[in-house]
Short mmCIF file of C-alpha atoms and ligand atoms in Angstrom, two decimals:
data_model
loop_
_atom_site.label_atom_id
_atom_site.label_comp_id
_atom_site.label_asym_id
_atom_site.label_seq_id
_atom_site.Cartn_x
_atom_site.Cartn_y
_atom_site.Cartn_z
CA UNK A 125 -6.19 30.95 -39.89
CA UNK A 126 -3.12 33.18 -39.61
CA UNK A 127 -1.71 33.70 -43.09
CA UNK A 128 -4.50 35.01 -45.30
CA UNK A 129 -2.44 35.08 -48.39
CA UNK A 130 -1.44 31.41 -48.12
CA UNK A 131 -4.44 29.04 -48.39
CA UNK A 132 -2.50 25.86 -47.77
CA UNK A 133 -2.47 23.73 -44.61
CA UNK A 134 -0.64 20.71 -43.32
CA UNK A 135 -3.35 18.11 -42.21
CA UNK A 136 -2.83 15.89 -39.17
CA UNK A 137 -1.09 12.52 -39.40
CA UNK A 138 -0.78 10.69 -36.02
CA UNK A 139 2.76 9.66 -35.32
CA UNK A 140 4.14 11.91 -38.05
CA UNK A 141 3.03 15.51 -37.66
CA UNK A 142 4.81 16.43 -34.52
CA UNK A 143 6.44 19.92 -33.77
CA UNK A 144 9.53 19.22 -35.76
CA UNK A 145 7.79 17.96 -38.80
CA UNK A 146 5.25 20.80 -38.69
CA UNK A 147 7.92 23.43 -38.29
CA UNK A 148 9.78 22.08 -41.31
CA UNK A 149 6.61 22.37 -43.46
CA UNK A 150 5.92 25.85 -42.08
CA UNK A 151 9.41 27.37 -42.25
CA UNK A 152 11.09 25.56 -45.16
CA UNK A 153 8.02 23.94 -46.83
CA UNK A 154 5.99 27.18 -47.36
CA UNK A 155 2.72 25.90 -45.63
CA UNK A 156 0.33 28.63 -44.58
CA UNK A 157 -0.89 26.70 -41.59
CA UNK A 158 0.32 23.49 -39.90
CA UNK A 159 -1.46 20.93 -37.78
CA UNK A 160 0.24 18.71 -35.16
CA UNK A 161 -1.39 15.65 -33.73
CA UNK A 162 -3.78 13.78 -33.51
CA UNK A 163 -3.03 13.63 -29.86
CA UNK A 164 -5.08 11.47 -27.44
CA UNK A 165 -6.67 13.24 -24.51
CA UNK A 166 -8.10 11.47 -21.43
CA UNK A 167 -8.04 7.68 -20.24
CA UNK A 168 -9.97 6.02 -23.13
CA UNK A 169 -8.24 7.82 -25.96
CA UNK A 170 -4.78 7.31 -24.50
CA UNK A 171 -5.48 3.64 -23.94
CA UNK A 172 -6.97 3.30 -27.32
CA UNK A 173 -3.84 4.97 -29.02
CA UNK A 174 -1.63 2.52 -27.16
CA UNK A 175 -3.77 -0.42 -28.55
CA UNK A 176 -3.61 1.04 -32.11
CA UNK A 177 0.14 1.36 -31.80
CA UNK A 178 0.49 -2.20 -30.50
CA UNK A 179 -1.00 -3.51 -33.82
CA UNK A 180 1.64 -1.51 -35.79
CA UNK A 181 0.09 1.93 -36.73
CA UNK A 182 2.19 4.98 -36.01
CA UNK A 183 0.56 6.93 -33.03
CA UNK A 184 1.43 9.65 -30.70
CA UNK A 185 1.48 8.08 -27.22
CA UNK A 186 1.03 10.49 -24.43
CA UNK A 187 1.21 9.96 -20.66
CA UNK A 188 -2.25 10.14 -19.06
CA UNK A 189 -2.38 13.27 -16.91
CA UNK A 190 0.54 14.81 -18.82
CA UNK A 191 -1.18 15.40 -22.28
CA UNK A 192 -1.35 19.15 -21.85
CA UNK A 193 2.46 19.44 -20.91
CA UNK A 194 3.53 17.14 -23.54
CA UNK A 195 1.53 18.83 -26.33
CA UNK A 196 2.77 22.25 -25.08
CA UNK A 197 6.37 21.03 -25.63
CA UNK A 198 5.53 20.43 -29.25
CA UNK A 199 3.56 23.62 -29.63
CA UNK A 200 6.47 25.63 -28.44
CA UNK A 201 8.58 24.47 -31.43
CA UNK A 202 6.29 26.37 -33.73
CA UNK A 203 7.05 30.03 -34.02
CA UNK A 204 3.73 31.37 -35.13
CA UNK A 205 0.72 30.25 -32.91
CA UNK A 206 -1.75 31.99 -35.33
CA UNK A 207 -0.72 29.46 -38.00
CA UNK A 208 -0.94 26.36 -35.81
CA UNK A 209 -3.79 23.70 -35.29
CA UNK A 210 -3.70 21.10 -32.73
CA UNK A 211 -5.72 17.88 -33.63
CA UNK A 212 -6.95 16.12 -30.66
CA UNK A 213 -8.83 12.85 -30.07
CA UNK A 214 -11.39 13.30 -27.36
CA UNK A 215 -14.27 11.22 -26.05
CA UNK A 216 -15.33 12.96 -22.76
CA UNK A 217 -16.38 16.61 -22.18
CA UNK A 218 -15.10 16.37 -18.59
CA UNK A 219 -11.70 15.27 -19.66
CA UNK A 220 -11.67 17.89 -22.51
CA UNK A 221 -12.58 20.64 -19.92
CA UNK A 222 -9.64 19.52 -17.66
CA UNK A 223 -7.24 19.55 -20.54
CA UNK A 224 -8.35 22.82 -21.98
CA UNK A 225 -8.01 24.56 -18.63
CA UNK A 226 -4.59 23.06 -18.01
CA UNK A 227 -3.30 23.69 -21.55
CA UNK A 228 -4.56 27.30 -21.57
CA UNK A 229 -2.53 27.87 -18.45
CA UNK A 230 0.69 26.75 -20.14
CA UNK A 231 0.17 28.97 -23.24
CA UNK A 232 0.52 32.61 -23.80
CA UNK A 233 -1.58 32.53 -26.88
CA UNK A 234 -4.33 30.48 -28.10
CA UNK A 235 -3.73 28.27 -31.19
CA UNK A 236 -6.61 26.59 -33.06
CA UNK A 237 -7.78 23.20 -31.63
CA UNK A 238 -9.18 20.75 -34.08
CA UNK A 239 -11.51 18.15 -32.71
CA UNK A 240 -11.05 14.79 -34.46
CA UNK A 241 -14.37 13.44 -35.39
CA UNK A 242 -12.60 11.86 -38.38
CA UNK A 243 -10.68 8.76 -37.11
CA UNK A 244 -12.19 5.36 -37.89
CA UNK A 245 -9.77 3.14 -35.88
CA UNK A 246 -12.06 0.77 -34.21
CA UNK A 247 -10.33 1.10 -30.71
CA UNK A 248 -11.10 4.91 -30.87
CA UNK A 249 -14.66 4.68 -32.28
CA UNK A 250 -15.74 1.96 -29.85
CA UNK A 251 -14.90 4.43 -27.00
CA UNK A 252 -16.98 7.16 -28.44
CA UNK A 253 -14.05 9.24 -30.05
CA UNK A 254 -13.10 10.03 -33.55
CA UNK A 255 -15.89 9.30 -36.01
CA UNK A 256 -17.94 8.01 -33.01
CA UNK A 257 -18.38 11.64 -31.89
CA UNK A 258 -20.75 12.11 -34.90
CA UNK A 259 -23.15 9.73 -33.08
CA UNK A 260 -22.84 11.63 -29.84
CA UNK A 261 -23.84 15.18 -30.76
CA UNK A 262 -24.57 16.25 -27.11
CA UNK A 263 -21.06 15.24 -26.08
CA UNK A 264 -19.57 16.90 -29.08
CA UNK A 265 -21.41 20.06 -28.30
CA UNK A 266 -20.09 19.93 -24.69
CA UNK A 267 -16.59 19.45 -25.95
CA UNK A 268 -16.96 22.44 -28.20
CA UNK A 269 -18.20 24.54 -25.27
CA UNK A 270 -15.37 23.31 -23.12
CA UNK A 271 -12.77 24.60 -25.58
CA UNK A 272 -14.55 27.72 -26.30
CA UNK A 273 -14.83 28.45 -22.54
CA UNK A 274 -11.03 28.50 -22.61
CA UNK A 275 -10.79 30.82 -25.63
CA UNK A 276 -9.65 28.38 -28.11
CA UNK A 277 -10.61 28.81 -31.72
CA UNK A 278 -12.16 25.47 -32.97
CA UNK A 279 -11.89 23.43 -36.15
CA UNK A 280 -14.02 20.24 -36.53
CA UNK A 281 -12.58 17.58 -38.77
CA UNK A 282 -14.85 15.02 -40.35
CA UNK A 283 -15.21 12.67 -43.27
CA UNK A 284 -17.97 14.42 -45.04
CA UNK A 285 -19.32 11.24 -46.66
CA UNK A 286 -19.62 9.43 -43.16
CA UNK A 287 -22.47 11.67 -42.14
CA UNK A 288 -25.86 12.87 -43.25
CA UNK A 289 -25.13 16.59 -44.24
CA UNK A 290 -28.78 17.46 -43.82
CA UNK A 291 -28.40 16.54 -40.13
CA UNK A 292 -24.93 17.92 -39.63
CA UNK A 293 -25.11 21.24 -41.40
CA UNK A 294 -27.78 22.95 -39.21
CA UNK A 295 -25.83 21.80 -36.21
CA UNK A 296 -22.41 23.04 -37.14
CA UNK A 297 -24.03 26.31 -38.12
CA UNK A 298 -25.22 26.71 -34.55
CA UNK A 299 -22.08 25.60 -32.80
CA UNK A 300 -19.99 28.67 -33.61
CA UNK A 301 -17.18 26.79 -35.01
CA UNK A 302 -14.25 28.64 -36.58
CA UNK A 303 -13.60 26.00 -39.25
CA UNK A 304 -14.95 22.87 -40.62
CA UNK A 305 -12.43 20.62 -42.03
CA UNK A 306 -13.77 18.09 -44.44
CA UNK A 307 -11.89 14.93 -45.68
CA UNK A 308 -13.90 14.33 -48.78
CA UNK A 309 -12.96 10.61 -49.10
CA UNK A 310 -15.58 8.51 -50.69
CA UNK A 311 -15.66 4.76 -50.23
CA UNK A 312 -14.36 2.98 -53.28
CA UNK A 313 -13.28 6.21 -55.12
CA UNK A 314 -9.94 7.86 -55.41
CA UNK A 315 -9.61 11.54 -55.52
CA UNK A 316 -11.27 14.57 -53.99
CA UNK A 317 -15.24 14.63 -53.83
CA UNK A 318 -15.48 18.15 -55.20
CA UNK A 319 -19.27 17.96 -55.13
CA UNK A 320 -19.35 17.26 -51.45
CA UNK A 321 -16.99 20.14 -50.74
CA UNK A 322 -19.11 22.55 -52.82
CA UNK A 323 -22.34 21.29 -51.01
CA UNK A 324 -20.81 22.10 -47.60
CA UNK A 325 -19.17 25.46 -48.82
CA UNK A 326 -22.49 26.85 -49.91
CA UNK A 327 -24.31 25.89 -46.74
CA UNK A 328 -22.02 26.55 -43.74
CA UNK A 329 -21.77 30.14 -42.42
CA UNK A 330 -18.06 29.90 -41.61
CA UNK A 331 -14.89 28.82 -43.44
CA UNK A 332 -14.42 25.28 -44.87
CA UNK A 333 -11.12 23.47 -45.21
CA UNK A 334 -11.15 21.05 -48.02
CA UNK A 335 -9.11 17.83 -47.90
CA UNK A 336 -8.22 14.66 -49.82
CA UNK A 337 -5.85 13.92 -52.58
CA UNK A 338 -4.31 17.31 -53.11
CA UNK A 339 -0.93 16.48 -54.72
CA UNK A 340 -0.46 19.35 -57.16
CA UNK A 341 -1.47 22.82 -58.30
CA UNK A 342 -4.43 21.56 -60.26
CA UNK A 343 -5.95 19.52 -57.30
CA UNK A 344 -5.27 22.28 -55.03
CA UNK A 345 -6.96 24.88 -57.19
CA UNK A 346 -10.04 22.50 -57.58
CA UNK A 347 -10.55 22.48 -53.90
CA UNK A 348 -10.38 26.21 -53.72
CA UNK A 349 -12.95 26.39 -56.59
CA UNK A 350 -15.46 24.62 -54.49
CA UNK A 351 -15.65 27.60 -52.11
CA UNK A 352 -13.29 26.14 -49.46
CA UNK A 353 -11.16 28.83 -48.01
CA UNK A 354 -8.19 26.66 -47.36
CA UNK A 355 -6.93 23.25 -48.92
CA UNK A 356 -5.07 20.83 -46.68
CA UNK A 357 -2.53 18.17 -47.53
CA UNK A 358 -1.50 15.11 -45.47
CA UNK A 359 0.03 12.03 -47.45
CA UNK A 360 1.65 14.27 -50.21
CA UNK A 361 3.38 16.31 -47.44
CA UNK A 362 4.55 13.07 -45.79
CA UNK A 363 6.37 12.27 -49.02
CA UNK A 364 7.62 15.79 -49.44
CA UNK A 365 7.33 18.31 -46.65
CA UNK A 366 8.47 21.13 -49.11
CA UNK A 367 5.43 20.53 -51.34
CA UNK A 368 3.57 23.63 -50.22
CA UNK A 369 5.85 25.86 -52.11
CA UNK A 370 4.92 24.40 -55.34
CA UNK A 371 1.25 24.38 -54.39
CA UNK A 372 0.84 27.98 -53.31
CA UNK A 373 3.16 29.84 -55.86
CA UNK A 374 0.18 30.69 -58.06
CA UNK A 375 -2.33 31.52 -55.37
C1 FMN B 198 -0.75 8.11 -41.50
C2 FMN B 198 -1.85 9.04 -41.40
C3 FMN B 198 -2.29 9.37 -40.10
C4 FMN B 198 -3.56 10.21 -39.93
N1 FMN B 198 -3.86 10.68 -38.63
C5 FMN B 198 -4.83 11.59 -38.58
C6 FMN B 198 -5.15 12.24 -37.34
O1 FMN B 198 -4.56 11.89 -36.27
N2 FMN B 198 -6.25 13.12 -37.27
C7 FMN B 198 -6.91 13.48 -38.39
O2 FMN B 198 -7.84 14.21 -38.31
N3 FMN B 198 -6.56 12.95 -39.56
C8 FMN B 198 -5.53 12.05 -39.80
N4 FMN B 198 -5.27 11.50 -40.96
C9 FMN B 198 -6.07 11.99 -42.04
C10 FMN B 198 -5.44 13.06 -42.93
O3 FMN B 198 -5.35 14.26 -42.16
C11 FMN B 198 -6.20 13.45 -44.23
O4 FMN B 198 -7.42 13.72 -43.85
C12 FMN B 198 -6.17 12.17 -45.12
O5 FMN B 198 -4.88 11.58 -45.23
C13 FMN B 198 -6.65 12.64 -46.57
O6 FMN B 198 -5.81 13.72 -47.01
P1 FMN B 198 -4.49 13.44 -48.13
O7 FMN B 198 -5.24 12.85 -49.27
O8 FMN B 198 -3.96 14.76 -48.40
O9 FMN B 198 -3.62 12.55 -47.52
C14 FMN B 198 -4.21 10.66 -41.09
C15 FMN B 198 -3.72 10.21 -42.34
C16 FMN B 198 -2.64 9.39 -42.52
C17 FMN B 198 -2.28 9.05 -43.79
#
């Protein structure tokens, strides 16, 4: 990610982390990298997002066929592409290929695209998106290839405790990803699963972004001590978009 001296990142929050919010975190808040999205791509994901929104969750609702244009509008609010990640919900390699082609035609530079294999919302998982991608490795691989073909750098976002690491690690090490972003949430527990992050950091051959429950200097430092190159923050940044300044001043 673009700013090597600043190891903080804003993590995606659907319905919240749009271009304006991310710009505020980047310019005023002191974040090293910012994520916008998660944005739905393709028929099933756009429809699923509408259904999720209808039951009251905040979502980004995009118009089918216009996803690339609408995301590009948000992207263009961010002054530094090298410090931008775009979190997308995809379930089909064909639709990802079409999106990636169209999106790359709209942009002069290539931001990082983050594949959301993290979301647990039933409407999304039932259609094979979000965490459902972790049961569809062939499709996930094709999605990665479609993005790579269009020269995007790629981050894969997962909940580390939702997948068998013995199965996943050999795969991610072959997929030529640029980042693995792990939410270390553990069912029934509060806080960061530092053991899990350490486990991944030691075994993957590319940079790890560590996530969950970073709220202050101590928790941010603990994530970096696992071997993660970057720590990411979602909920605490929703409360205070300027939080990054306080988290990074000692790193
Ligand atoms: C309201 C909300 C929406 C979220 N939407 C997304 C999303 O669209 N894509 C994604 O990868 N993660 C999403 N997340 C997960 C966060 O990026 C992060 O992994 C999680 O909140 C744990 O980090 P935290 O403890 O810093 O909040 C969302 C989290 C919240 C609270």
